[in-house]
Coordinates of C-alpha atoms and ligand atoms in Angstrom, one line a residue:
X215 CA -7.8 -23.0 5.7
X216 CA -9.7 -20.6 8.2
X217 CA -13.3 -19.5 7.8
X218 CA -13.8 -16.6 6.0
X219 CA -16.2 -13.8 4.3
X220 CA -15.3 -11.9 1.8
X221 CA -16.5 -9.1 -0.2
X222 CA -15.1 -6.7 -2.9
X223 CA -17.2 -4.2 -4.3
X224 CA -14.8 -2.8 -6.3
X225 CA -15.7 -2.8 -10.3
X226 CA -12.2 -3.2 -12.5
X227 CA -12.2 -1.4 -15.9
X228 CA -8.8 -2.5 -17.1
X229 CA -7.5 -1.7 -20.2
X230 CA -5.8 1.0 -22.6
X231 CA -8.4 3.3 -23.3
X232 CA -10.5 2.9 -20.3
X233 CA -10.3 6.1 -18.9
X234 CA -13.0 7.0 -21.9
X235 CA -15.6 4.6 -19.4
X236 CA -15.3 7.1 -16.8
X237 CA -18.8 8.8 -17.3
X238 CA -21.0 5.6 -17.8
X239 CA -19.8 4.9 -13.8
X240 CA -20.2 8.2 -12.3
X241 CA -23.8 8.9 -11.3
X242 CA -25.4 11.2 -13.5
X243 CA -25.7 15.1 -11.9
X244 CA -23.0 14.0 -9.7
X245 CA -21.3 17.1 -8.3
X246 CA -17.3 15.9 -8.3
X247 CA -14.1 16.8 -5.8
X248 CA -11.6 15.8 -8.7
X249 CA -8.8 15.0 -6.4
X250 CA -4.8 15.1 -7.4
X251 CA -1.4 15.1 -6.6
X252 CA 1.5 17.3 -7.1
X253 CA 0.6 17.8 -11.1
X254 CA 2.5 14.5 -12.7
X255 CA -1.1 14.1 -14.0
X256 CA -0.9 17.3 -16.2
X257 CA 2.4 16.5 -17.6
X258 CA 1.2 13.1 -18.7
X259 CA -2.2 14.0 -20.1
X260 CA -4.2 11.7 -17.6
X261 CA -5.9 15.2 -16.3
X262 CA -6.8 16.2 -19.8
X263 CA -8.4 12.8 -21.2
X264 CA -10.6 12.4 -17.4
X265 CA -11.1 16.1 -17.6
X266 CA -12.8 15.2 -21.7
X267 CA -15.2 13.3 -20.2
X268 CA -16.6 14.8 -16.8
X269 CA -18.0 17.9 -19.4
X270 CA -21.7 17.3 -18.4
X271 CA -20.6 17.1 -14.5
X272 CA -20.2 20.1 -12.2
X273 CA -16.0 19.3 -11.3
X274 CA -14.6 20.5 -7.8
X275 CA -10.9 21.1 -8.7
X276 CA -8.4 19.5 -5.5
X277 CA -4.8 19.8 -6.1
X278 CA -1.7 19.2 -4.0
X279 CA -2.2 16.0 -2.7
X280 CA 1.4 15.0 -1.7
X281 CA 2.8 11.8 -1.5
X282 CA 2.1 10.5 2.1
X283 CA -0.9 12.6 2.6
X284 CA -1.2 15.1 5.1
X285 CA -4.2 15.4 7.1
X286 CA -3.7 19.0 7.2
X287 CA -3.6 19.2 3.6
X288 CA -6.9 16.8 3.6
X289 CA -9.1 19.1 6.2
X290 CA -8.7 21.5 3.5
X291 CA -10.4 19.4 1.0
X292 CA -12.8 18.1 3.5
X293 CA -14.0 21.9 4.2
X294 CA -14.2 22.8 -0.2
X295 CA -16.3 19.4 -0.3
X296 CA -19.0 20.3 2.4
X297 CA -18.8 23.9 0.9
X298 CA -19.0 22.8 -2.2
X299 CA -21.6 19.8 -1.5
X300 CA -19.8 17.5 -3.4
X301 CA -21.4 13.8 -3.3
X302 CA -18.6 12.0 -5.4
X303 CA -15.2 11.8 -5.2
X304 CA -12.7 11.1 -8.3
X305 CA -8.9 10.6 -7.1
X306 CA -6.7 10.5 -9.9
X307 CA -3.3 9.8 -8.8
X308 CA -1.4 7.1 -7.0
X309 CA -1.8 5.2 -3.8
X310 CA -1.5 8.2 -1.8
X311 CA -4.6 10.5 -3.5
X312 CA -6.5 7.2 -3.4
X313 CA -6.0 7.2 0.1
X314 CA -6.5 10.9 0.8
X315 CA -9.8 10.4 -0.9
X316 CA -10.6 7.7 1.6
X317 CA -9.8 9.7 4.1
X318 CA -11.9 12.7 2.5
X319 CA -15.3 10.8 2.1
X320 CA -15.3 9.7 5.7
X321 CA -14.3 13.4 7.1
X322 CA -17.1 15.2 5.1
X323 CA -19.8 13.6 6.9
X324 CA -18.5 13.4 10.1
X325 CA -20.1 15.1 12.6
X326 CA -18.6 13.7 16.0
X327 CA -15.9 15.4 16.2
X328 CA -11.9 16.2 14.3
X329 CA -12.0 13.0 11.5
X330 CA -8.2 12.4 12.8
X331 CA -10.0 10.9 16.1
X332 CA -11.4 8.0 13.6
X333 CA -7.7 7.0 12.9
X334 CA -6.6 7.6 16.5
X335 CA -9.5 5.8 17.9
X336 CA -9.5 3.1 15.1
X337 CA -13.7 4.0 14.8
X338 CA -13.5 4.6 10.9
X339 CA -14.6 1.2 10.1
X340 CA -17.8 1.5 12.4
X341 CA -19.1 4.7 10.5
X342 CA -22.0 4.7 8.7
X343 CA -21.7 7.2 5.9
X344 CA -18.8 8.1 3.3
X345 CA -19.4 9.9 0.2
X346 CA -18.7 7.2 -3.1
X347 CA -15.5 6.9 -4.9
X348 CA -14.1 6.5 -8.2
X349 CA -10.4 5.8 -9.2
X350 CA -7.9 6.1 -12.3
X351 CA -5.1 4.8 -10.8
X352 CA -1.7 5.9 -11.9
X353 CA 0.6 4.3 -10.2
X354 CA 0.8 0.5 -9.3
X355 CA 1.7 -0.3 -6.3
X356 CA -0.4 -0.4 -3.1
X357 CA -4.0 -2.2 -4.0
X358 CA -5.9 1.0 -2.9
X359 CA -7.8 1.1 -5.7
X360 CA -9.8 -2.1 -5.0
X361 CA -9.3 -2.3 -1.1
X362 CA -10.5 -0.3 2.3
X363 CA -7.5 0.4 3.7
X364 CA -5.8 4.3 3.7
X365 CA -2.8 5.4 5.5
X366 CA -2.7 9.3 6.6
X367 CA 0.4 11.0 8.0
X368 CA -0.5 13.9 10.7
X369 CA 2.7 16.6 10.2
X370 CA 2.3 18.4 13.7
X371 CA 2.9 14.5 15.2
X372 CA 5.0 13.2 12.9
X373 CA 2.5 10.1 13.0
X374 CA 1.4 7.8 10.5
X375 CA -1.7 6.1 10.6
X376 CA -3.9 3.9 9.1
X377 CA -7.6 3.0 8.8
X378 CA -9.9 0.8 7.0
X379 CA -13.4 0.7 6.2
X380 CA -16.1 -1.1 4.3
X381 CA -17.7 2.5 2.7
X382 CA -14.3 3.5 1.3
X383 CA -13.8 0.9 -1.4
X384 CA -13.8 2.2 -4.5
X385 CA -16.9 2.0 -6.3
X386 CA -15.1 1.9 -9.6
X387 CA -10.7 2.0 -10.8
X388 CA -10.0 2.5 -13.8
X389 CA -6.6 0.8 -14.7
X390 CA -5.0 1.9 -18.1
X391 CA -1.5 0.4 -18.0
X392 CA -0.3 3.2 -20.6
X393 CA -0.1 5.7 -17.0
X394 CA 3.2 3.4 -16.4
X395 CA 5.2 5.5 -19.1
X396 CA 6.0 7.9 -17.4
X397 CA 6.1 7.1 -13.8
X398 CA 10.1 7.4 -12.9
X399 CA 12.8 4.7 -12.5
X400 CA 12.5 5.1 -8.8
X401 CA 7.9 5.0 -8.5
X402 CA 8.3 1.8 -10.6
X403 CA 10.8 0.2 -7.9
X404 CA 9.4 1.2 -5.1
X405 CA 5.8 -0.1 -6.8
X406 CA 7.1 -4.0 -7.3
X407 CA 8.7 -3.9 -3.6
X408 CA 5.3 -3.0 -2.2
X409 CA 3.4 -5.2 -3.9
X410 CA 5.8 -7.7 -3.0
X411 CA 5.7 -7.3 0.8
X412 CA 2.0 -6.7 0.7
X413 CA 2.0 -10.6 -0.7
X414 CA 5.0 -11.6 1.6
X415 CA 2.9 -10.3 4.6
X416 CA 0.3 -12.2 4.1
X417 CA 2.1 -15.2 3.3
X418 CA 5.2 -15.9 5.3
X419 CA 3.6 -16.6 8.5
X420 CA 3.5 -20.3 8.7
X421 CA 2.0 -23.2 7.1
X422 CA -1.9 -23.1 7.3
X423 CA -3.4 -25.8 4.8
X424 CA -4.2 -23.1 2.1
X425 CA -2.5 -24.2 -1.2
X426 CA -4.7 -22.2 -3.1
X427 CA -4.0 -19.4 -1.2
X428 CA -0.4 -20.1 -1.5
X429 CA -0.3 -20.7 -5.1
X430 CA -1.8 -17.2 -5.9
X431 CA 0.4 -15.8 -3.4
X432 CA 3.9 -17.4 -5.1
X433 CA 2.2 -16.8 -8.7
X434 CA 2.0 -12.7 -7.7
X435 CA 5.4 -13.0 -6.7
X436 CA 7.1 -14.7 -9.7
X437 CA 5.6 -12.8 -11.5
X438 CA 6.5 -9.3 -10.2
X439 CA 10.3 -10.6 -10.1
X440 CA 9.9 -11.6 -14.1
X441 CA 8.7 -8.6 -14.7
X442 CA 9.6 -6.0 -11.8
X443 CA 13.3 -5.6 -13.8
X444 CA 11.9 -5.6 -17.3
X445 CA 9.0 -2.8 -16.3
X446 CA 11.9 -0.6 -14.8
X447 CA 13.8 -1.0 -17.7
X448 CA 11.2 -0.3 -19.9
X449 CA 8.1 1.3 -18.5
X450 CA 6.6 2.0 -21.7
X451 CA 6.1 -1.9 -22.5
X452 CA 1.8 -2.5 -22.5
X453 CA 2.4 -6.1 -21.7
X454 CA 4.6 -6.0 -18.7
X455 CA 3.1 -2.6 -17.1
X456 CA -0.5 -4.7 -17.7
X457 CA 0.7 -7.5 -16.0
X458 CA 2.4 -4.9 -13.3
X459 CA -0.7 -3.2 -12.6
X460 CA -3.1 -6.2 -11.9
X461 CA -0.3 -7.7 -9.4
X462 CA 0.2 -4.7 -7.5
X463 CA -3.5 -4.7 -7.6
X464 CA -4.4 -8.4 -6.5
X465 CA -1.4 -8.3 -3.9
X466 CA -3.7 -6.4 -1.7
X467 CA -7.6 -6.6 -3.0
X468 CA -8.2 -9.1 0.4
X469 CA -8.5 -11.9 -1.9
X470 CA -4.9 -13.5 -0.5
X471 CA -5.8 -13.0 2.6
X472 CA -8.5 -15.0 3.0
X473 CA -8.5 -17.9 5.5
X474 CA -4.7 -17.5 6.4
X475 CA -2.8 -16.2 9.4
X476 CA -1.4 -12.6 8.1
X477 CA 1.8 -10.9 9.8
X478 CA 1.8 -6.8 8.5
X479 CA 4.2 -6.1 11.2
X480 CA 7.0 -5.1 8.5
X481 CA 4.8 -2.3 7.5
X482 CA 3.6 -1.4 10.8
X483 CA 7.3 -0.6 11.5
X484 CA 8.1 0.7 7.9
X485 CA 5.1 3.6 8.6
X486 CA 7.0 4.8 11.5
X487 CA 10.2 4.8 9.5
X488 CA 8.6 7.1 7.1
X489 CA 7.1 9.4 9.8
X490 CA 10.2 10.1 11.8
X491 CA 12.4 10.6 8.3
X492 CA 10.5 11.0 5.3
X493 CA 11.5 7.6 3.3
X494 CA 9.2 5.8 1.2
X495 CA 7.0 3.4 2.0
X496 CA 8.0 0.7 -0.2
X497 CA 11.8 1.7 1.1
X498 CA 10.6 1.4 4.7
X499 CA 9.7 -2.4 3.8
X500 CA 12.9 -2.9 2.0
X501 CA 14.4 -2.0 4.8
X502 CA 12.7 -3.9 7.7
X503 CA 11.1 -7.0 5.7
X504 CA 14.2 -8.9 5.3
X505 CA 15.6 -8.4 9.2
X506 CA 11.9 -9.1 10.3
X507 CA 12.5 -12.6 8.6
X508 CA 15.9 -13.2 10.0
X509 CA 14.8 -11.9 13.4
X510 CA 11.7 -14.3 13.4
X511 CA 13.6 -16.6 11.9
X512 CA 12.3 -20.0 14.0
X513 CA 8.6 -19.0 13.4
X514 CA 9.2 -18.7 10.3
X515 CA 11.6 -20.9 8.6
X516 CA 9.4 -23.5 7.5
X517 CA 7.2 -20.7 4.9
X518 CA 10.3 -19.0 3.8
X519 CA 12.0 -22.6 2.9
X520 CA 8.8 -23.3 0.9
X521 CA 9.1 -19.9 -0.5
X522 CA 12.6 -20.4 -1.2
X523 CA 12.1 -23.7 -3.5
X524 CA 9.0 -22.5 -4.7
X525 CA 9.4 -18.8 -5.6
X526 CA 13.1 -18.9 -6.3
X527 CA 13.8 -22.3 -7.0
X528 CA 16.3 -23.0 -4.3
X529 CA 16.1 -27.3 -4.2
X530 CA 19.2 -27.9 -2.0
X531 CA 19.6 -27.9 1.7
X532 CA 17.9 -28.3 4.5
X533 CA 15.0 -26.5 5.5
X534 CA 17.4 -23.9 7.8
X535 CA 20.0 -23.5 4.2
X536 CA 16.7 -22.8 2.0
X537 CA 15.2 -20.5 4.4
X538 CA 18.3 -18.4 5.2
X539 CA 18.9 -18.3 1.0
X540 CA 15.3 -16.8 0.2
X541 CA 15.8 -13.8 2.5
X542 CA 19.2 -13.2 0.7
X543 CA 17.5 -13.3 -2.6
X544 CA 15.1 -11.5 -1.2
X545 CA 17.4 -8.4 -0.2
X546 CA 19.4 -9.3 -3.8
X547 CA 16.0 -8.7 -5.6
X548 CA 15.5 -5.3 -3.8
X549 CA 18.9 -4.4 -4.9
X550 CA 18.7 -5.3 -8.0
X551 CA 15.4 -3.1 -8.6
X552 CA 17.9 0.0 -7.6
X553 CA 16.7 0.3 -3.9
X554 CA 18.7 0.1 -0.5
X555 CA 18.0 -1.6 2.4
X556 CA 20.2 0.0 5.4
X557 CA 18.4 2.7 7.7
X558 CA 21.7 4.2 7.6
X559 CA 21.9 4.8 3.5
X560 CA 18.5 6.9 4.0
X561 CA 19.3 8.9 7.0
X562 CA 22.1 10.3 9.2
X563 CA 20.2 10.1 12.3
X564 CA 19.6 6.5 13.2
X565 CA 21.0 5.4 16.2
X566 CA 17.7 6.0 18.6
X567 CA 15.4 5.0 15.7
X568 CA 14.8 1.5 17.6
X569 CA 14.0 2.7 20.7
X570 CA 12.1 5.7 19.4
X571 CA 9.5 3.1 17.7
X572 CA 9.7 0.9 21.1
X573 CA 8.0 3.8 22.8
X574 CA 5.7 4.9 20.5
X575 CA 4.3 1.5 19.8
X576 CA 4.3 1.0 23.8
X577 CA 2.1 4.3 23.9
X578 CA -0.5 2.6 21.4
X579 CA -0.5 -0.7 23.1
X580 CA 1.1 -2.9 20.0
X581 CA 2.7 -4.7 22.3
X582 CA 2.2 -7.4 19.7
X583 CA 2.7 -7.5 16.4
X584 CA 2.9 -10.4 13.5
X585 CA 0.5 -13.2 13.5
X586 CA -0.6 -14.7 16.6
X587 CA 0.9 -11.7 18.6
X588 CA 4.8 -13.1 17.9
X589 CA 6.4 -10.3 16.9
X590 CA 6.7 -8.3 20.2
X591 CA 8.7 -4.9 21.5
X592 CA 11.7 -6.6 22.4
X593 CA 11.4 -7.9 18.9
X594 CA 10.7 -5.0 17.4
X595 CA 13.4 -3.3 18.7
X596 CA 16.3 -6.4 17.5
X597 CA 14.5 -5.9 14.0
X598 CA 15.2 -2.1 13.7
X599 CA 18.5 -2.6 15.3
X600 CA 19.6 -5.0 12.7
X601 CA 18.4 -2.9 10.1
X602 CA 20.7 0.3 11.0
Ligands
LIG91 O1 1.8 13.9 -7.0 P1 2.1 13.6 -8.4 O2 2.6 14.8 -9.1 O3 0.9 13.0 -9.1 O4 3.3 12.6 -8.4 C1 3.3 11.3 -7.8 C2 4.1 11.3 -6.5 O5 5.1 12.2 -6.5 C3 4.1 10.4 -8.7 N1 3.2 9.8 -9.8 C4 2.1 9.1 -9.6 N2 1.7 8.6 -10.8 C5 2.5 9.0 -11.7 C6 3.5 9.8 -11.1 N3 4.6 10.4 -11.8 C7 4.6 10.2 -13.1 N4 3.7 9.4 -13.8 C8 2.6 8.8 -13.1 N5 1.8 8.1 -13.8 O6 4.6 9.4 -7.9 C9 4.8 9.9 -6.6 C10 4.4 9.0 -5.5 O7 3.0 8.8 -5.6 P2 2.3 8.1 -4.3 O8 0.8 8.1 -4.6 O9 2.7 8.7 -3.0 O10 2.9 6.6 -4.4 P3 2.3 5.2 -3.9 O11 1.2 4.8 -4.9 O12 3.4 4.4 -3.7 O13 1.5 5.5 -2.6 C11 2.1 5.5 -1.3 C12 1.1 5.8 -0.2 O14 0.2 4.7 -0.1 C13 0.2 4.2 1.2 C14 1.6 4.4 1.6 O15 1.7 4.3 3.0 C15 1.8 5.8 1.1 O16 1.3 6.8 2.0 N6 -0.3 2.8 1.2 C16 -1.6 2.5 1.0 C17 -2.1 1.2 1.1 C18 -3.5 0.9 0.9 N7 -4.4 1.9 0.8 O17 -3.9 -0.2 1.0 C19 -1.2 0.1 1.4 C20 0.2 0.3 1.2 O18 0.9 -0.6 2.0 C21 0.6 1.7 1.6 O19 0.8 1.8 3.0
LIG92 ZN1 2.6 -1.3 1.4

């Protein structure tokens, strides 16, 4: 295992009922940007029981978050909250208003400048102010609520960026598994594929003398393909979303991470996918994940054959036969769960996709990708190719 340090601020308040904490962690006379999406919260009555207890607050309403967040949506929060002088943020909503809230408390003390040039000029991690934040997460899926990290889409580029800083971790999330009920069939799917690549990227690499890393990593994903099928089925079962929620959640808090080589460049490529067309994140890694592995097939085969008899209990063959049977399960799990994973079953126009994300990433200078650099453009391109 590498050397590490590690930190997680983040306090957890897990539970059915937890939501009812929410004013014992928010700073008394705090004035709050309530932040949300598109209104699922309203239907479901998350907005009404966080709304019950902020009474004694003074509550900046910020709807319209959309999934993917926009930065030109966000500038318009950014300029209510320095109107307003907010000096706490509560995003109420799924990865994507967690990460728009990110994106919030670094803008509204910014002074250098358009915020977008932190993402541009990957400076957000060197700032040194961010207003706090608080969480009820409602959908499980991509760790925000206990990690740095926020990915902002730019409309007028089409781009897709992310950012990560040490200020943005939550301070609190609150993570009632009864919000699972009524996320749909196709939220809940595309929640257990994310998780599930987050853990795959920072696994399948190669080996690195970590089995207690590796053992929380193949314990995440058993457990997200026991219980990815039953959740979908039934999203109303406390048990299963529970368990749901605190994988999705441990798949990316940093804690796997630590002191092992980490790849990421199956989402690097799934951002652009959902840039250029619109699909889903967790789609975008449906999509590429499984062609990465077969396109870095020799760097890789000796993790995915250990992944093969460990996660899906493959015991025959050599270590070439396991390996190339774990990706198939792989893209038979995926299916299972209800999602696709062609570029061509999510949009018409294709064909220059590969040499489209060739360019941009030669503009940025990822020239290489994956651990140690491995996954190059000339790789990139064969992995979006063979994912048409
Ligand atoms: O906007 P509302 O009306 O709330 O509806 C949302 C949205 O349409 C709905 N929803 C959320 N909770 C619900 C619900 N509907 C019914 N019941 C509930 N309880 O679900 C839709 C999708 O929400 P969104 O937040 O976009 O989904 P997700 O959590 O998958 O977030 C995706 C975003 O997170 C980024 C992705 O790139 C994408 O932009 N990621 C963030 C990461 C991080 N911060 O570490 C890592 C990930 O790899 C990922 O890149
Ligand atoms: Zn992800």
């Amino acid at each position: 295992m590498n050397s590490f340090e590690y930190r997680n601020p983040t306090k957890i308040l897990f539970g059915k009922g937890k939501i009812q904490k929410l004013k014992d962690n928010i700073p008394a006379n705090a004035t709050i940007l309530f932040a949300y999406g598109g209104g699922s919260i309203k239907k479901n009555g998350i907005y009404d029981q966080a709304m019950a207890e902020l009474g004694a607050y003074r509550v900046i309403e910020f709807s319209g978050i959309e999934a993917n967040p926009k930065y030109e949506t966000l500038m318009k929060a950014v300029d209510l909250g320095r109107k307003e002088k907010i000096d706490f943020i509560l995003a109420v909503g799924g990865g994507s208003v967690l990460d728009a809230a990110k994106f919030i408390a670094l803008a509204i003390p910014y002074d250098a400048g358009d915020p977008w040039d932190m993402l541009v000029n990957r400076t957000a991690g060197q700032q040194k102010k961010a207003i706090p934040i608080g969480t009820i997460l409602t959908l499980p899926a991509t760790g925000s609520e206990m990690n740095g990290n926020s990915v902002i889409s730019r409309e007028s580029s089409r781009e897709k960026l992310s950012f990560g800083s040490p200020l943005v971790f939550p301070a609190f999330s609150i993570l009632d598994p009864t919000v699972v009920s009524s996320l749909p069939k196709t939220q809940l799917a595309n929640g257990v594929i994310d998780a599930f690549s987050h853990v795959l990227e920072q696994y399948m690499t190669y080996p690195a003398d970590a089995p207690i890393q590796d053992n929380f990593a193949e314990g995440i994903m058993r457990t997200l393909i026991e219980i990815g099928p039953t959740i979908i089925d039934n999203p109303s079962d406390e048990i299963s979303a529970g368990n749901f929620m605190w994988s999705c959640t441990m798949a990316l808090n940093g804690l796997i991470a630590q002191g092992v080589p980490t790849d990421w460049a199956t989402h690097m490529i799934g951002h652009e996918l959902t840039a250029l067309y619109g699909i889903d994140h967790a789609q975008t890694l449906a999509i590429i994940g499984p062609n990465l592995y077969r396109v870095m097939f020799s760097d890789k085969k000796e993790k995915l054959a250990q992944y093969a008899t460990r996660v899906w209990d493959i015991r025959e063959g050599s270590t070439e036969e396991k390996a190339t049977a774990a990706i198939e399960k792989t893209v038979a799990f995926f299916h299972l769960l209800g999602v696709k994973t062609k570029l061509s079953e999510y949009t018409p126009s294709y064909k220059e996709t590969a040499a489209i994300i060739q360019d941009r990433f030669a503009t940025r200078k990822w020239t290489a990708l994956g651990e140690n650099g491995i996954v190059t453009l000339d790789k990139v391109k064969e992995i979006v190719e063979l994912s048409y």
